[in-house]
Amino acid sequence: MGCIQSFRQCCDQPKNTNVRISLPAVCFVWQLAMIILFGFFIRYNAESDVHWKQENKNISRSDIENDFYFRYPSFQDVHVMIFVGFGFLMTFLKRYSFGAVGFNLLIAAFGLQWALLMQGWFHSLDPMDGKIKIGVESMINADFCVASCLIAYGAVLGKVSPVQLMVMTLFGVTLYAVEEYIILNLIHARDAGGSMVIHTFGAYYGLSISWMLYRPNLDKRLNGSVYHSDVFAMIGTLFLWMFWPSFNSAISYHGDGQHRAAINTYLSLAATVLTTVAISSLSQKAGKLDMVIHLTFTTTSVGTAAEFMLMPYGSLIVGFCCGIISTLGYIYLTPFMEKYLKIQDTCGIHNLHAMPGVIGGIVGAITAAAASEGVYGKEGLKTVFDFTGKWENMLPTQQGGHQAAGLCVALCFGIGGGILVGCVLRLPIWGDAPDDHCFDDELYWEVPEDEESIPPILEYDNHIRNQAG
Amino acid sequence: MGCIQSFRQCCDQPKNTNVRISLPAVCFVWQLAMIILFGFFIRYNAESDVHWKQENKNISRSDIENDFYFRYPSFQDVHVMIFVGFGFLMTFLKRYSFGAVGFNLLIAAFGLQWALLMQGWFHSLDPMDGKIKIGVESMINADFCVASCLIAYGAVLGKVSPVQLMVMTLFGVTLYAVEEYIILNLIHARDAGGSMVIHTFGAYYGLSISWMLYRPNLDKRLNGSVYHSDVFAMIGTLFLWMFWPSFNSAISYHGDGQHRAAINTYLSLAATVLTTVAISSLSQKAGKLDMVIHLTFTTTSVGTAAEFMLMPYGSLIVGFCCGIISTLGYIYLTPFMEKYLKIQDTCGIHNLHAMPGVIGGIVGAITAAAASEGVYGKEGLKTVFDFTGKWENMLPTQQGGHQAAGLCVALCFGIGGGILVGCVLRLPIWGDAPDDHCFDDELYWEVPEDEESIPPILEYDNHIRNQAG
Amino acid sequence: MGCIQSFRQCCDQPKNTNVRISLPAVCFVWQLAMIILFGFFIRYNAESDVHWKQENKNISRSDIENDFYFRYPSFQDVHVMIFVGFGFLMTFLKRYSFGAVGFNLLIAAFGLQWALLMQGWFHSLDPMDGKIKIGVESMINADFCVASCLIAYGAVLGKVSPVQLMVMTLFGVTLYAVEEYIILNLIHARDAGGSMVIHTFGAYYGLSISWMLYRPNLDKRLNGSVYHSDVFAMIGTLFLWMFWPSFNSAISYHGDGQHRAAINTYLSLAATVLTTVAISSLSQKAGKLDMVIHLTFTTTSVGTAAEFMLMPYGSLIVGFCCGIISTLGYIYLTPFMEKYLKIQDTCGIHNLHAMPGVIGGIVGAITAAAASEGVYGKEGLKTVFDFTGKWENMLPTQQGGHQAAGLCVALCFGIGGGILVGCVLRLPIWGDAPDDHCFDDELYWEVPEDEESIPPILEYDNHIRNQAG
């Protein structure tokens, strides 16, 4: 800890928020690097290649069986969650809407390109020609990967520069791809909705970075909402809430897998709303509700287990518990974390993603371990848990253990990776805001004049009335 | 009437808006009840069960023929209408955006669970094991059912407590399920877009409740919009307007049924916009348009007849008339209803849903009665009107009569049910607002500080310029 | 030029913005005309007609092979772009949100009906019965056609009356249908994403009109944004940005065509974001970003070439260049055009649509000319470039020439049509705003009272506390 403290002091120099050289440089160079790497590595997969149609005729397959038609509607919903959902969820700060939506778009646009490469190298490298073959499923996976970085952004919202965010995303995507490969391929855990690989990893990655970037003298005057900014945030909240069923079913297996994942998520989210409202009302004097707590609506713990036979009542129970725990987290844990653990969590991602992610992982492990041939059928077990190839003889109880192991890996990567990247981001070269100018769009954006300065509307009505009369 | 008046007086006691006990109690207990009932009754249907894939192989059916792929994109559009559409449509009030969006989400989240149970008991109880089997179509139907309660919420917006809303939803969903069973199964009326079962029922249910809860001394200072709140309301309006084609086609039969329903709705809505603008401009001095009237854009009368062979020009005619009638309703009927009928209709749902619903029901009856084998073909009549089983020998003219009967049932259930539930809601135990604090988020929400209190933005630019220079 | 100037002076009479007669008249009469024309000409196509199901059984085709399921999700995304995307993109002006969203809806609702007729006469008139047969693809094409008029609206935003907009749309749709017929059918150019027929035509049409309506004494006090209006504009920007993949793939051929178009657009847009941010930051003092420039995010140049084998890196390169050119256009070209060319372009559509459209057309021509059998395969070339019928022996290099010719036609129609229509719109009968009242909703809308007039929230808390205490 002493070493960390001294490193901190060494980094605490006067801040210069001018990013006129660093930001364009990072954007240009990295985008050029993407173009070159895409040129070497990335090609269309069989279903998006022009030869598909020809091949189709040969085997008399219908055009509609292209994976595009199974997944594209879900992809677009996920896309909306990434850009509108996460973007507008973070507009609740009174003077940071530009940064919330704008930087969200910037890092997501970079992150998805890098994710296509990283995930491609690990998952879909064609051994024949050494190329990565992409299709609609790759696009969904890239969006998923980006989601973990946007979750992490929530913890440091308003306290970092766009250059820091780009660096955070570069490392975040890299760590994600490695962690995902270990959890899904090496450990053979299942994680349809990404409770472990996306939420747990992303949240602890962000919290660790926030811990490393702790600002003891943070000025909190702008760290709050106004009436209209809360309504904007509700746009983000709702689009996240509504589209979780698409998120969790987007890469489930075709047919009943996607169908069941959507149902489970739909039910779980409904239950979450009721318990969130209950706890929120109980916790306040006079039973008033708190809009900030209501961002918790976006919480889902039916991630890992989404495509399992969780049963409708099981989904409700998960949602019920998740709503209680997340809301209590908002009320008791966030202040505790800030005061004693030195973690400043702007959006409360510990409640929104970290705890639900861990719960989701545990639910997944239990549900997997409890899976029986009676419920799933012999074939069902194979399909749902992918007991094929070298995993052919695996038992559900073993699978439960592997799920738990996967959760631990996600935690380690999140915390470990966050601390390392946090060290890098403390260097005084990234143009981040001084303590008394955090949460202020003024630093990185040309902010238009204030509303009060709208010129008084001229008395035009009289003029018209005279003409009409 | 005298009896009602005396009941009213008995209920008019000083208001206590503290819902700290009642709201959490209702949320917790009802959610627990849902979990228990779901545990006893609700299971996945064949297409979302893990055995579907296996069965698929046996009969060499493609994965894409899962009902999920026919309906899920429409379901997500309907979901957006329910939560963003209805939620944001009601944000036009200057100080009730939290209540509009937040309570909308709360009652929809509860309502859809209860709807799955109620509709399941009436429609999809499996006689083999006594379980309700749910799939994507059940989710759409649950969202539809909830829509009727959200329509009713529009009439009482700003004047009721969240506990009252929960009670209203509990009874509303119950009445809806019974009414729907009578109209669709016993009377055998067709109602693809729900003009009768959703719009007519929901609107008259809400209006009757509003009549029972009449407040003679209502303070209207906050019952109006500001510039920004109207723009927020346009978000809701547009998402409703755009997604009606999905709403009306969501549960039509596969293939041309869904296709035709979408086309008819698309055309009808376009025509509505033009006549709404025309009447709105005609009615104002200097031809100015009124934003509140423009919420009428969300109106659709192509509900019942959506999947019929209404013909493109028929859809335009329906939209044309509907726009005129709804807009005239806004201008003349709403003030009349408030003054003489003692019905305070905050959102004007009589124009948005009641009249379009009734028109839609009548159009449906006429179109059904006029259906001929020349247009539909023998098989077409069977498919569209479901002339199978004991209805095999029914004639289109008879069907027209059944449609009209269905409309009457919807009206009776709406008005009768609303009066009964209104009685219950007048009891002085629900924590509703006093007359001089209606339409104010302050009562049930922690409202953040005002915009004016944003600290002046510091002169940071100079600081940067000095550094850069 | 002298003749134009004298015509201008002849038109410059005192303005009367009362549209109480003209607007309702135009809406009513044109809508009635639509109904009559639809009655004579428009019918359901085979896939939305009730006989489809029957025919289906005969040839044992699955219901899912209805074109509805291939295109409806994309159609709804396009629909959202037209109404929310274009509508909210234009809300950035501080006092013109009603006009932006409301008039956008009005002209789109009229335009899509007229487009169904015009495009039907040119493209899908059934020679057997002289009727136009419409289905989901016609709806997408009608939305596309309307998009070109909404692009044109961007140039004249805030400076024209709703009646002028209706006239502009009437002529715009007519010109579009002719131009589209010439480019796609006579010249046989391919244009999946509409770089030429939609963007180039629409943008130059709008710019020419704006040139004809040049206001030398335009009052610019209201021609700017406030903080909240920029956030509203970001809603539009994001929905456009997210749904371009659906826009470009909506009418591509089934299977790999739609799949590839979505991937190409997805990648191109991501690259555009990074270069836009880079140029935007470079161009400002202290490297601050400009929100208005960020509307450029909505730019896409992968239009024409969307379904070609552009390759993932090719898409990135197109996006890279497009971001640079559009952003530089914002910074240097827009002021230049206003000062020297007398073109006042409110939304900067020259950067958003004109230049990306032209680039897209050129990229399409080059990609087509460079197409080889090695990449596409013999069958692929036929499918992608539609080398069938009388075009059977066409070579890719020839196709490249035809693409270039198509681009020229789009330019000519845009500029020529715009000048003609601009002449008509200069007549002093349309109720447009005087120079000192442009960009003000007050002229055509009943604007609600200002936010400052919200009555102070009463001290209700104390009241509750007393009760609770």
mmCIF file of C-alpha atoms in Angstrom, chain C residues 303-395:
data_model
loop_
_atom_site.group_PDB
_atom_site.id
_atom_site.type_symbol
_atom_site.label_atom_id
_atom_site.label_comp_id
_atom_site.label_asym_id
_atom_site.label_seq_id
_atom_site.Cartn_x
_atom_site.Cartn_y
_atom_site.Cartn_z
ATOM 1 C CA GLY C 303 -24.289 3.175 -49.408
ATOM 2 C CA THR C 304 -24.035 2.142 -53.017
ATOM 3 C CA ALA C 305 -21.324 -0.367 -52.282
ATOM 4 C CA ALA C 306 -22.959 -1.814 -49.171
ATOM 5 C CA GLU C 307 -23.781 -5.182 -50.677
ATOM 6 C CA PHE C 308 -20.618 -5.397 -52.806
ATOM 7 C CA MET C 309 -17.571 -7.374 -51.684
ATOM 8 C CA LEU C 310 -16.034 -4.212 -50.286
ATOM 9 C CA MET C 311 -14.128 -6.256 -47.684
ATOM 10 C CA PRO C 312 -14.078 -5.282 -44.000
ATOM 11 C CA TYR C 313 -10.896 -3.195 -44.338
ATOM 12 C CA GLY C 314 -12.393 -1.468 -47.370
ATOM 13 C CA SER C 315 -15.373 -0.422 -45.271
ATOM 14 C CA LEU C 316 -13.042 0.962 -42.617
ATOM 15 C CA ILE C 317 -11.129 2.962 -45.234
ATOM 16 C CA VAL C 318 -14.340 4.443 -46.624
ATOM 17 C CA GLY C 319 -15.485 5.391 -43.122
ATOM 18 C CA PHE C 320 -12.062 6.828 -42.297
ATOM 19 C CA CYS C 321 -12.055 9.146 -45.312
ATOM 20 C CA CYS C 322 -15.687 10.051 -44.970
ATOM 21 C CA GLY C 323 -15.234 11.176 -41.355
ATOM 22 C CA ILE C 324 -12.313 13.412 -42.323
ATOM 23 C CA ILE C 325 -13.981 14.997 -45.327
ATOM 24 C CA SER C 326 -17.338 15.604 -43.631
ATOM 25 C CA THR C 327 -15.760 17.152 -40.560
ATOM 26 C CA LEU C 328 -13.498 19.394 -42.616
ATOM 27 C CA GLY C 329 -16.591 20.355 -44.578
ATOM 28 C CA TYR C 330 -18.279 21.494 -41.381
ATOM 29 C CA ILE C 331 -15.361 23.620 -40.384
ATOM 30 C CA TYR C 332 -14.402 25.208 -43.693
ATOM 31 C CA LEU C 333 -17.017 24.578 -46.351
ATOM 32 C CA THR C 334 -20.244 25.544 -44.573
ATOM 33 C CA PRO C 335 -19.078 29.090 -43.757
ATOM 34 C CA PHE C 336 -17.646 29.368 -47.283
ATOM 35 C CA MET C 337 -20.908 28.267 -48.880
ATOM 36 C CA GLU C 338 -22.890 30.765 -46.883
ATOM 37 C CA LYS C 339 -20.546 33.651 -47.531
ATOM 38 C CA TYR C 340 -19.710 33.159 -51.174
ATOM 39 C CA LEU C 341 -22.307 30.831 -52.643
ATOM 40 C CA LYS C 342 -25.295 32.330 -50.812
ATOM 41 C CA ILE C 343 -26.383 28.923 -49.554
ATOM 42 C CA GLN C 344 -27.654 28.888 -45.971
ATOM 43 C CA ASP C 345 -27.520 25.270 -44.860
ATOM 44 C CA THR C 346 -29.063 25.063 -41.373
ATOM 45 C CA CYS C 347 -28.177 21.447 -40.586
ATOM 46 C CA GLY C 348 -25.033 21.256 -42.669
ATOM 47 C CA ILE C 349 -26.492 18.618 -44.949
ATOM 48 C CA HIS C 350 -23.740 19.294 -47.465
ATOM 49 C CA ASN C 351 -21.377 17.602 -45.035
ATOM 50 C CA LEU C 352 -23.855 15.069 -43.711
ATOM 51 C CA HIS C 353 -25.301 13.821 -46.974
ATOM 52 C CA ALA C 354 -24.053 15.571 -50.122
ATOM 53 C CA MET C 355 -20.350 14.787 -49.799
ATOM 54 C CA PRO C 356 -20.806 11.313 -48.273
ATOM 55 C CA GLY C 357 -23.330 10.583 -51.009
ATOM 56 C CA VAL C 358 -20.966 11.584 -53.778
ATOM 57 C CA ILE C 359 -18.081 9.697 -52.166
ATOM 58 C CA GLY C 360 -20.378 6.700 -51.793
ATOM 59 C CA GLY C 361 -21.296 6.883 -55.460
ATOM 60 C CA ILE C 362 -17.656 7.051 -56.494
ATOM 61 C CA VAL C 363 -16.697 4.189 -54.169
ATOM 62 C CA GLY C 364 -19.547 2.204 -55.714
ATOM 63 C CA ALA C 365 -18.319 2.896 -59.238
ATOM 64 C CA ILE C 366 -14.749 1.937 -58.383
ATOM 65 C CA THR C 367 -15.766 -1.201 -56.489
ATOM 66 C CA ALA C 368 -18.049 -2.269 -59.309
ATOM 67 C CA ALA C 369 -15.388 -1.676 -61.955
ATOM 68 C CA ALA C 370 -12.876 -3.619 -59.892
ATOM 69 C CA ALA C 371 -15.176 -6.597 -59.321
ATOM 70 C CA SER C 372 -13.608 -9.818 -60.561
ATOM 71 C CA GLU C 373 -14.820 -13.338 -61.006
ATOM 72 C CA GLY C 374 -12.052 -14.403 -58.652
ATOM 73 C CA VAL C 375 -13.702 -12.629 -55.734
ATOM 74 C CA TYR C 376 -17.373 -12.921 -56.621
ATOM 75 C CA GLY C 377 -17.563 -16.118 -58.656
ATOM 76 C CA LYS C 378 -19.552 -16.257 -61.873
ATOM 77 C CA GLU C 379 -22.884 -16.657 -60.115
ATOM 78 C CA GLY C 380 -21.985 -14.030 -57.537
ATOM 79 C CA LEU C 381 -21.430 -11.372 -60.178
ATOM 80 C CA LYS C 382 -24.800 -12.155 -61.670
ATOM 81 C CA THR C 383 -26.546 -11.936 -58.308
ATOM 82 C CA VAL C 384 -24.826 -8.856 -56.945
ATOM 83 C CA PHE C 385 -24.907 -6.778 -60.118
ATOM 84 C CA ASP C 386 -28.063 -8.327 -61.519
ATOM 85 C CA PHE C 387 -26.459 -9.237 -64.865
ATOM 86 C CA THR C 388 -29.612 -10.840 -66.182
ATOM 87 C CA GLY C 389 -31.993 -10.271 -69.078
ATOM 88 C CA LYS C 390 -30.671 -7.705 -71.498
ATOM 89 C CA TRP C 391 -27.736 -6.952 -69.219
ATOM 90 C CA GLU C 392 -26.493 -10.534 -69.331
ATOM 91 C CA ASN C 393 -23.246 -9.833 -71.137
ATOM 92 C CA MET C 394 -22.297 -6.724 -69.204
ATOM 93 C CA LEU C 395 -18.778 -6.556 -67.738
#
